[in-house]
Short mmCIF file of the C-alpha atoms (twelve columns), coordinates in Angstrom:
data_MODEL
# 
_entry.id   MODEL 
# 
loop_
_atom_site.group_PDB 
_atom_site.id 
_atom_site.type_symbol 
_atom_site.label_atom_id 
_atom_site.label_alt_id 
_atom_site.label_comp_id 
_atom_site.label_asym_id 
_atom_site.label_seq_id 
_atom_site.Cartn_x 
_atom_site.Cartn_y 
_atom_site.Cartn_z 
_atom_site.pdbx_PDB_model_num 
ATOM 1   C CA . MET A 1   0.073   0.079   -0.065  1 
ATOM 2   C CA . ALA A 2   3.115   2.315   -0.078  1 
ATOM 3   C CA . SER A 3   3.298   5.000   -2.544  1 
ATOM 4   C CA . ASN A 4   6.992   4.836   -2.707  1 
ATOM 5   C CA . ALA A 5   10.250  2.911   -1.496  1 
ATOM 6   C CA . THR A 6   10.620  5.077   1.586   1 
ATOM 7   C CA . ASP A 7   7.036   4.659   2.612   1 
ATOM 8   C CA . TYR A 8   7.281   0.926   2.017   1 
ATOM 9   C CA . ILE A 9   10.436  0.746   4.274   1 
ATOM 10  C CA . LYS A 10  9.004   2.823   6.909   1 
ATOM 11  C CA . HIS A 11  5.912   0.787   7.083   1 
ATOM 12  C CA . HIS A 12  7.766   -2.490  7.491   1 
ATOM 13  C CA . LEU A 13  9.822   -0.937  10.223  1 
ATOM 14  C CA . THR A 14  7.089   0.318   12.231  1 
ATOM 15  C CA . PHE A 15  5.611   -1.755  15.133  1 
ATOM 16  C CA . TRP A 16  2.010   -2.628  15.920  1 
ATOM 17  C CA . ASN A 17  1.738   -0.347  19.156  1 
ATOM 18  C CA . SER A 18  -0.793  -0.929  21.789  1 
ATOM 19  C CA . ASP A 19  -1.034  2.952   22.315  1 
ATOM 20  C CA . PRO A 20  1.198   4.760   19.966  1 
ATOM 21  C CA . SER A 21  0.678   7.926   22.009  1 
ATOM 22  C CA . ALA A 22  2.336   6.323   24.923  1 
ATOM 23  C CA . GLY A 23  5.869   6.492   23.049  1 
ATOM 24  C CA . PHE A 24  8.322   4.462   25.228  1 
ATOM 25  C CA . TRP A 25  5.838   2.761   27.372  1 
ATOM 26  C CA . SER A 26  3.688   1.268   24.632  1 
ATOM 27  C CA . LEU A 27  3.704   -2.459  24.115  1 
ATOM 28  C CA . HIS A 28  4.842   -3.830  20.719  1 
ATOM 29  C CA . LEU A 29  1.910   -6.345  20.112  1 
ATOM 30  C CA . ASP A 30  3.540   -7.840  17.225  1 
ATOM 31  C CA . THR A 31  6.582   -8.754  18.821  1 
ATOM 32  C CA . PHE A 32  4.807   -9.873  21.884  1 
ATOM 33  C CA . SER A 33  2.274   -11.960 20.050  1 
ATOM 34  C CA . ILE A 34  4.788   -13.743 17.733  1 
ATOM 35  C CA . SER A 35  7.235   -14.527 20.596  1 
ATOM 36  C CA . LEU A 36  4.312   -15.990 22.549  1 
ATOM 37  C CA . VAL A 37  3.136   -18.145 19.724  1 
ATOM 38  C CA . LEU A 38  6.788   -19.296 19.026  1 
ATOM 39  C CA . ALA A 39  7.253   -20.088 22.788  1 
ATOM 40  C CA . PHE A 40  4.122   -22.409 22.596  1 
ATOM 41  C CA . ILE A 41  5.256   -24.039 19.402  1 
ATOM 42  C CA . PHE A 42  8.713   -24.729 20.981  1 
ATOM 43  C CA . ALA A 43  7.198   -26.269 24.378  1 
ATOM 44  C CA . GLY A 44  4.313   -27.966 22.581  1 
ATOM 45  C CA . VAL A 45  6.681   -29.812 20.051  1 
ATOM 46  C CA . PHE A 46  9.321   -30.736 22.788  1 
ATOM 47  C CA . ALA A 47  6.522   -31.978 25.079  1 
ATOM 48  C CA . VAL A 48  4.858   -34.086 22.544  1 
ATOM 49  C CA . VAL A 49  8.189   -35.522 21.583  1 
ATOM 50  C CA . ALA A 50  9.177   -36.292 25.220  1 
ATOM 51  C CA . ARG A 51  5.895   -37.961 26.042  1 
ATOM 52  C CA . LYS A 52  5.953   -40.179 22.794  1 
ATOM 53  C CA . ALA A 53  9.683   -40.785 22.857  1 
ATOM 54  C CA . LYS A 54  10.510  -44.487 22.352  1 
ATOM 55  C CA . LEU A 55  13.829  -46.448 22.336  1 
ATOM 56  C CA . GLU A 56  13.196  -48.516 19.372  1 
ATOM 57  C CA . ASN A 57  12.558  -47.177 15.903  1 
ATOM 58  C CA . PRO A 58  12.349  -43.385 16.963  1 
ATOM 59  C CA . GLY A 59  10.989  -41.081 14.511  1 
ATOM 60  C CA . ARG A 60  12.716  -38.386 12.570  1 
ATOM 61  C CA . LEU A 61  11.371  -35.617 14.813  1 
ATOM 62  C CA . GLN A 62  12.567  -37.400 17.902  1 
ATOM 63  C CA . LEU A 63  15.915  -37.995 16.470  1 
ATOM 64  C CA . PHE A 64  15.830  -34.175 15.498  1 
ATOM 65  C CA . VAL A 65  15.090  -33.090 19.001  1 
ATOM 66  C CA . GLU A 66  17.467  -35.578 20.714  1 
ATOM 67  C CA . SER A 67  20.391  -34.131 18.586  1 
ATOM 68  C CA . ILE A 68  19.569  -30.691 19.671  1 
ATOM 69  C CA . VAL A 69  19.146  -31.571 23.288  1 
ATOM 70  C CA . GLU A 70  22.517  -33.632 23.186  1 
ATOM 71  C CA . MET A 71  24.236  -30.595 21.496  1 
ATOM 72  C CA . VAL A 72  23.025  -28.100 24.300  1 
ATOM 73  C CA . ASP A 73  23.912  -30.598 26.929  1 
ATOM 74  C CA . LYS A 74  27.462  -31.159 25.785  1 
ATOM 75  C CA . GLN A 75  27.880  -27.361 25.577  1 
ATOM 76  C CA . VAL A 76  26.734  -27.079 29.218  1 
ATOM 77  C CA . ARG A 77  28.957  -29.837 30.390  1 
ATOM 78  C CA . ASP A 78  31.983  -28.336 28.779  1 
ATOM 79  C CA . VAL A 79  31.466  -24.695 29.848  1 
ATOM 80  C CA . PHE A 80  29.450  -24.656 33.205  1 
ATOM 81  C CA . HIS A 81  31.682  -25.767 36.116  1 
ATOM 82  C CA . GLY A 82  29.010  -25.799 38.725  1 
ATOM 83  C CA . GLN A 83  26.279  -28.029 39.608  1 
ATOM 84  C CA . SER A 84  22.719  -26.983 38.608  1 
ATOM 85  C CA . LYS A 85  19.554  -28.804 37.083  1 
ATOM 86  C CA . VAL A 86  18.449  -25.369 35.502  1 
ATOM 87  C CA . ILE A 87  21.293  -24.612 33.260  1 
ATOM 88  C CA . ALA A 88  20.641  -27.139 30.534  1 
ATOM 89  C CA . PRO A 89  16.961  -26.482 30.256  1 
ATOM 90  C CA . LEU A 90  17.596  -22.678 30.237  1 
ATOM 91  C CA . ALA A 91  20.193  -23.148 27.641  1 
ATOM 92  C CA . LEU A 92  17.799  -25.314 25.559  1 
ATOM 93  C CA . THR A 93  15.097  -22.798 25.787  1 
ATOM 94  C CA . ILE A 94  17.343  -19.857 24.913  1 
ATOM 95  C CA . PHE A 95  18.760  -21.648 21.892  1 
ATOM 96  C CA . CYS A 96  15.422  -22.758 20.462  1 
ATOM 97  C CA . TRP A 97  13.280  -19.656 21.198  1 
ATOM 98  C CA . ILE A 98  15.724  -17.266 19.802  1 
ATOM 99  C CA . PHE A 99  16.258  -19.602 16.613  1 
ATOM 100 C CA . LEU A 100 12.596  -19.617 16.036  1 
ATOM 101 C CA . MET A 101 12.369  -15.789 16.339  1 
ATOM 102 C CA . ASN A 102 15.239  -15.467 14.052  1 
ATOM 103 C CA . PHE A 103 13.741  -17.887 11.606  1 
ATOM 104 C CA . MET A 104 10.882  -15.644 11.062  1 
ATOM 105 C CA . ASP A 105 13.178  -13.283 9.006   1 
ATOM 106 C CA . LEU A 106 13.152  -16.170 6.476   1 
ATOM 107 C CA . LEU A 107 9.570   -15.691 5.646   1 
ATOM 108 C CA . PRO A 108 8.452   -13.542 2.595   1 
ATOM 109 C CA . VAL A 109 8.654   -10.000 3.708   1 
ATOM 110 C CA . ASP A 110 4.994   -9.240  2.756   1 
ATOM 111 C CA . LEU A 111 3.270   -12.442 3.843   1 
ATOM 112 C CA . LEU A 112 2.345   -11.821 7.373   1 
ATOM 113 C CA . PRO A 113 2.044   -7.964  7.266   1 
ATOM 114 C CA . SER A 114 -0.267  -8.494  4.321   1 
ATOM 115 C CA . LEU A 115 -2.301  -11.047 6.112   1 
ATOM 116 C CA . ALA A 116 -2.451  -8.448  9.110   1 
ATOM 117 C CA . GLN A 117 -3.645  -5.947  6.747   1 
ATOM 118 C CA . TRP A 118 -6.382  -8.169  5.316   1 
ATOM 119 C CA . VAL A 119 -7.416  -9.084  8.867   1 
ATOM 120 C CA . GLY A 120 -7.536  -5.481  10.033  1 
ATOM 121 C CA . TYR A 121 -9.557  -4.330  7.028   1 
ATOM 122 C CA . THR A 122 -11.876 -7.270  6.919   1 
ATOM 123 C CA . PHE A 123 -12.753 -7.507  10.341  1 
ATOM 124 C CA . PHE A 124 -12.136 -4.078  12.022  1 
ATOM 125 C CA . GLY A 125 -12.425 -1.714  9.017   1 
ATOM 126 C CA . ALA A 126 -8.907  -0.451  9.417   1 
ATOM 127 C CA . GLU A 127 -7.209  1.201   6.503   1 
ATOM 128 C CA . PRO A 128 -4.358  -1.102  5.228   1 
ATOM 129 C CA . HIS A 129 -1.732  1.651   5.388   1 
ATOM 130 C CA . HIS A 130 -2.716  2.035   9.121   1 
ATOM 131 C CA . VAL A 131 -1.950  -1.666  9.918   1 
ATOM 132 C CA . TYR A 132 1.462   -2.375  11.085  1 
ATOM 133 C CA . PHE A 133 3.168   -5.841  11.738  1 
ATOM 134 C CA . ARG A 134 6.741   -6.819  12.140  1 
ATOM 135 C CA . VAL A 135 7.414   -10.350 12.064  1 
ATOM 136 C CA . VAL A 136 10.761  -10.970 13.477  1 
ATOM 137 C CA . PRO A 137 10.727  -10.442 17.390  1 
ATOM 138 C CA . SER A 138 14.597  -10.419 17.590  1 
ATOM 139 C CA . ALA A 139 14.819  -7.454  15.462  1 
ATOM 140 C CA . ASP A 140 12.992  -5.449  18.216  1 
ATOM 141 C CA . VAL A 141 15.547  -4.125  20.849  1 
ATOM 142 C CA . ASN A 142 12.989  -4.228  23.293  1 
ATOM 143 C CA . ALA A 143 12.770  -8.111  23.100  1 
ATOM 144 C CA . THR A 144 16.465  -8.574  23.086  1 
ATOM 145 C CA . PHE A 145 17.068  -6.243  26.134  1 
ATOM 146 C CA . ALA A 146 14.105  -8.197  27.854  1 
ATOM 147 C CA . MET A 147 15.923  -11.380 27.354  1 
ATOM 148 C CA . SER A 148 19.475  -10.144 28.282  1 
ATOM 149 C CA . LEU A 149 18.003  -8.308  31.163  1 
ATOM 150 C CA . SER A 150 16.537  -11.881 32.360  1 
ATOM 151 C CA . VAL A 151 20.064  -13.434 31.869  1 
ATOM 152 C CA . MET A 152 21.430  -10.595 34.120  1 
ATOM 153 C CA . PHE A 153 19.000  -11.525 36.825  1 
ATOM 154 C CA . CYS A 154 19.902  -15.192 36.552  1 
ATOM 155 C CA . ILE A 155 23.516  -14.121 36.844  1 
ATOM 156 C CA . ILE A 156 22.839  -12.179 40.177  1 
ATOM 157 C CA . GLY A 157 20.520  -15.060 41.434  1 
ATOM 158 C CA . PHE A 158 23.229  -17.892 40.660  1 
ATOM 159 C CA . SER A 159 25.918  -15.777 42.286  1 
ATOM 160 C CA . ILE A 160 24.005  -15.191 45.546  1 
ATOM 161 C CA . SER A 161 22.860  -19.044 45.520  1 
ATOM 162 C CA . ALA A 162 26.471  -20.133 45.088  1 
ATOM 163 C CA . LYS A 163 28.310  -17.502 47.527  1 
ATOM 164 C CA . GLY A 164 25.383  -16.274 49.791  1 
ATOM 165 C CA . VAL A 165 24.272  -12.648 50.047  1 
ATOM 166 C CA . GLY A 166 27.217  -11.732 52.311  1 
ATOM 167 C CA . GLY A 167 29.809  -13.521 49.961  1 
ATOM 168 C CA . TYR A 168 28.212  -11.863 46.740  1 
ATOM 169 C CA . THR A 169 28.108  -8.409  48.497  1 
ATOM 170 C CA . LYS A 170 31.727  -8.738  49.583  1 
ATOM 171 C CA . GLU A 171 32.831  -9.823  46.144  1 
ATOM 172 C CA . LEU A 172 31.356  -6.588  44.887  1 
ATOM 173 C CA . PHE A 173 33.671  -4.650  46.928  1 
ATOM 174 C CA . THR A 174 36.763  -6.659  46.953  1 
ATOM 175 C CA . ALA A 175 37.289  -7.867  43.345  1 
ATOM 176 C CA . PRO A 176 38.811  -7.572  40.918  1 
ATOM 177 C CA . PHE A 177 41.475  -5.457  42.820  1 
ATOM 178 C CA . HIS A 178 42.535  -7.223  46.005  1 
ATOM 179 C CA . ALA A 179 44.194  -5.659  49.139  1 
ATOM 180 C CA . GLU A 180 45.416  -7.296  52.245  1 
ATOM 181 C CA . GLY A 181 44.862  -4.673  54.965  1 
ATOM 182 C CA . THR A 182 41.568  -3.162  55.985  1 
ATOM 183 C CA . VAL A 183 42.772  0.287   54.903  1 
ATOM 184 C CA . GLY A 184 43.524  -0.916  51.459  1 
ATOM 185 C CA . LYS A 185 40.208  -2.871  51.148  1 
ATOM 186 C CA . ILE A 186 38.320  0.457   52.110  1 
ATOM 187 C CA . LEU A 187 40.217  2.504   49.457  1 
ATOM 188 C CA . LEU A 188 39.826  0.037   46.632  1 
ATOM 189 C CA . ALA A 189 36.123  -0.678  47.405  1 
ATOM 190 C CA . PRO A 190 34.764  2.272   45.285  1 
ATOM 191 C CA . ALA A 191 36.953  1.213   42.111  1 
ATOM 192 C CA . ASN A 192 36.005  -2.415  42.693  1 
ATOM 193 C CA . PHE A 193 32.167  -1.636  42.901  1 
ATOM 194 C CA . LEU A 194 32.350  0.446   39.816  1 
ATOM 195 C CA . LEU A 195 33.967  -2.112  37.747  1 
ATOM 196 C CA . GLN A 196 31.704  -4.801  39.009  1 
ATOM 197 C CA . MET A 197 28.808  -2.793  37.962  1 
ATOM 198 C CA . VAL A 198 30.284  -2.176  34.513  1 
ATOM 199 C CA . GLU A 199 30.867  -5.642  34.173  1 
ATOM 200 C CA . LEU A 200 27.421  -6.770  35.122  1 
ATOM 201 C CA . LEU A 201 25.653  -4.074  32.871  1 
ATOM 202 C CA . ALA A 202 28.000  -4.807  29.817  1 
ATOM 203 C CA . LYS A 203 26.759  -8.326  29.717  1 
ATOM 204 C CA . PRO A 204 23.246  -7.546  29.029  1 
ATOM 205 C CA . ILE A 205 23.883  -4.732  26.793  1 
ATOM 206 C CA . SER A 206 26.293  -6.579  24.471  1 
ATOM 207 C CA . LEU A 207 24.059  -9.659  24.454  1 
ATOM 208 C CA . SER A 208 21.012  -7.581  23.373  1 
ATOM 209 C CA . LEU A 209 22.709  -5.360  20.865  1 
ATOM 210 C CA . ARG A 210 24.719  -8.187  19.083  1 
ATOM 211 C CA . LEU A 211 21.489  -10.052 18.527  1 
ATOM 212 C CA . PHE A 212 19.363  -6.990  17.647  1 
ATOM 213 C CA . GLY A 213 21.895  -5.414  15.311  1 
ATOM 214 C CA . ASN A 214 22.520  -8.722  13.227  1 
ATOM 215 C CA . MET A 215 18.692  -9.346  12.972  1 
ATOM 216 C CA . TYR A 216 17.869  -5.881  12.328  1 
ATOM 217 C CA . ALA A 217 20.331  -5.712  9.408   1 
ATOM 218 C CA . GLY A 218 19.166  -9.023  7.929   1 
ATOM 219 C CA . GLU A 219 15.574  -7.687  8.134   1 
ATOM 220 C CA . MET A 220 16.492  -4.572  6.396   1 
ATOM 221 C CA . ILE A 221 18.375  -6.528  3.488   1 
ATOM 222 C CA . PHE A 222 15.225  -8.576  2.785   1 
ATOM 223 C CA . ILE A 223 13.125  -5.469  2.667   1 
ATOM 224 C CA . LEU A 224 15.513  -3.849  0.137   1 
ATOM 225 C CA . ILE A 225 15.432  -6.882  -1.913  1 
ATOM 226 C CA . ALA A 226 11.702  -6.822  -1.911  1 
ATOM 227 C CA . LEU A 227 11.781  -3.545  -3.712  1 
ATOM 228 C CA . LEU A 228 13.583  -4.956  -6.627  1 
ATOM 229 C CA . PRO A 229 12.005  -6.656  -9.693  1 
ATOM 230 C CA . TRP A 230 10.461  -9.985  -9.192  1 
ATOM 231 C CA . GLY A 231 13.382  -11.829 -11.183 1 
ATOM 232 C CA . LEU A 232 16.025  -10.010 -9.212  1 
ATOM 233 C CA . GLN A 233 14.201  -10.887 -5.938  1 
ATOM 234 C CA . TRP A 234 14.727  -14.646 -6.529  1 
ATOM 235 C CA . LEU A 235 18.244  -14.098 -7.835  1 
ATOM 236 C CA . LEU A 236 19.501  -12.121 -4.875  1 
ATOM 237 C CA . GLY A 237 16.928  -13.229 -2.124  1 
ATOM 238 C CA . ALA A 238 17.745  -16.974 -2.472  1 
ATOM 239 C CA . PRO A 239 21.521  -16.889 -1.804  1 
ATOM 240 C CA . TRP A 240 20.957  -14.319 1.050   1 
ATOM 241 C CA . ALA A 241 18.300  -16.591 2.528   1 
ATOM 242 C CA . ILE A 242 20.662  -19.494 2.465   1 
ATOM 243 C CA . PHE A 243 23.469  -17.495 4.051   1 
ATOM 244 C CA . HIS A 244 21.172  -15.991 6.443   1 
ATOM 245 C CA . ILE A 245 20.358  -19.451 7.712   1 
ATOM 246 C CA . LEU A 246 23.850  -19.553 9.184   1 
ATOM 247 C CA . ILE A 247 23.509  -16.107 10.682  1 
ATOM 248 C CA . ILE A 248 20.009  -16.913 12.493  1 
ATOM 249 C CA . THR A 249 21.596  -20.168 13.883  1 
ATOM 250 C CA . LEU A 250 24.980  -18.741 15.012  1 
ATOM 251 C CA . GLN A 251 23.235  -15.851 16.756  1 
ATOM 252 C CA . ALA A 252 20.976  -18.173 18.850  1 
ATOM 253 C CA . PHE A 253 24.090  -20.342 19.400  1 
ATOM 254 C CA . VAL A 254 26.054  -17.267 20.510  1 
ATOM 255 C CA . PHE A 255 23.394  -15.956 22.777  1 
ATOM 256 C CA . MET A 256 23.081  -19.429 24.549  1 
ATOM 257 C CA . MET A 257 26.792  -19.892 24.805  1 
ATOM 258 C CA . LEU A 258 27.552  -16.531 26.295  1 
ATOM 259 C CA . THR A 259 24.557  -17.091 28.842  1 
ATOM 260 C CA . ILE A 260 26.351  -20.447 29.951  1 
ATOM 261 C CA . VAL A 261 29.685  -18.615 30.259  1 
ATOM 262 C CA . TYR A 262 28.325  -15.766 32.392  1 
ATOM 263 C CA . LEU A 263 26.352  -18.207 34.779  1 
ATOM 264 C CA . SER A 264 29.450  -20.361 35.134  1 
ATOM 265 C CA . LEU A 265 31.393  -17.247 36.037  1 
ATOM 266 C CA . ALA A 266 28.831  -16.130 38.435  1 
ATOM 267 C CA . VAL A 267 29.082  -19.342 40.573  1 
ATOM 268 C CA . GLU A 268 32.983  -19.094 40.527  1 
ATOM 269 C CA . ALA A 269 34.942  -17.093 43.107  1 
ATOM 270 C CA . HIS A 270 37.026  -14.397 41.969  1 
# 
């Protein structure tokens, strides 16, 4: 419904806001709804496979799910040095959920937005150019920050669980610079606390921006390819989609691995 390329790009990069006038505090309904649906798909598929799993003559879906579980379990065993029954399920959820979010970028650019426009016009009488629907949740910085902040809270929780409240608080003021005497510890406490906060906050920022940047760039390239003539779309879009499969998998894997590493460091004494 766009009159020119600029309007087309702007339309595809605009979120479906719960309250556009609320600005920062509005809810991106497209990001939330797609993320929720993908979470149910992941949980549903894995739950069905787990219930119907059999030792003899397993199906292809069971073998596929088992390969993912074994891959994640191996990474956790190699990287995480503590003892926890939560790390492997958490890592599996992160990898699969983010992969599904990233995979939405491989759908045709206009498929779901056009469907949203048809639903909005048919059932609600909304003008098509007023209906916005972005389909890649991981290209929304709010979603990636929400996931990375959840990882940060897990880091704090695992640190307190492993070291206790007193031990974790003490570490905030005594590491990374150590001193023997009381006076030295007091003098280094502000610097230690500042560096600890920088380290703690840098983790979610790096996690979120890395994922967001890669997926936003991929989404933008697909939008630009969609502006080309039909023949060029296939000529350029197919190779980029094949290459993008590597990117969406790698980004999910990197987010999972860094989460495992951060949680492993959280339970270790400095």
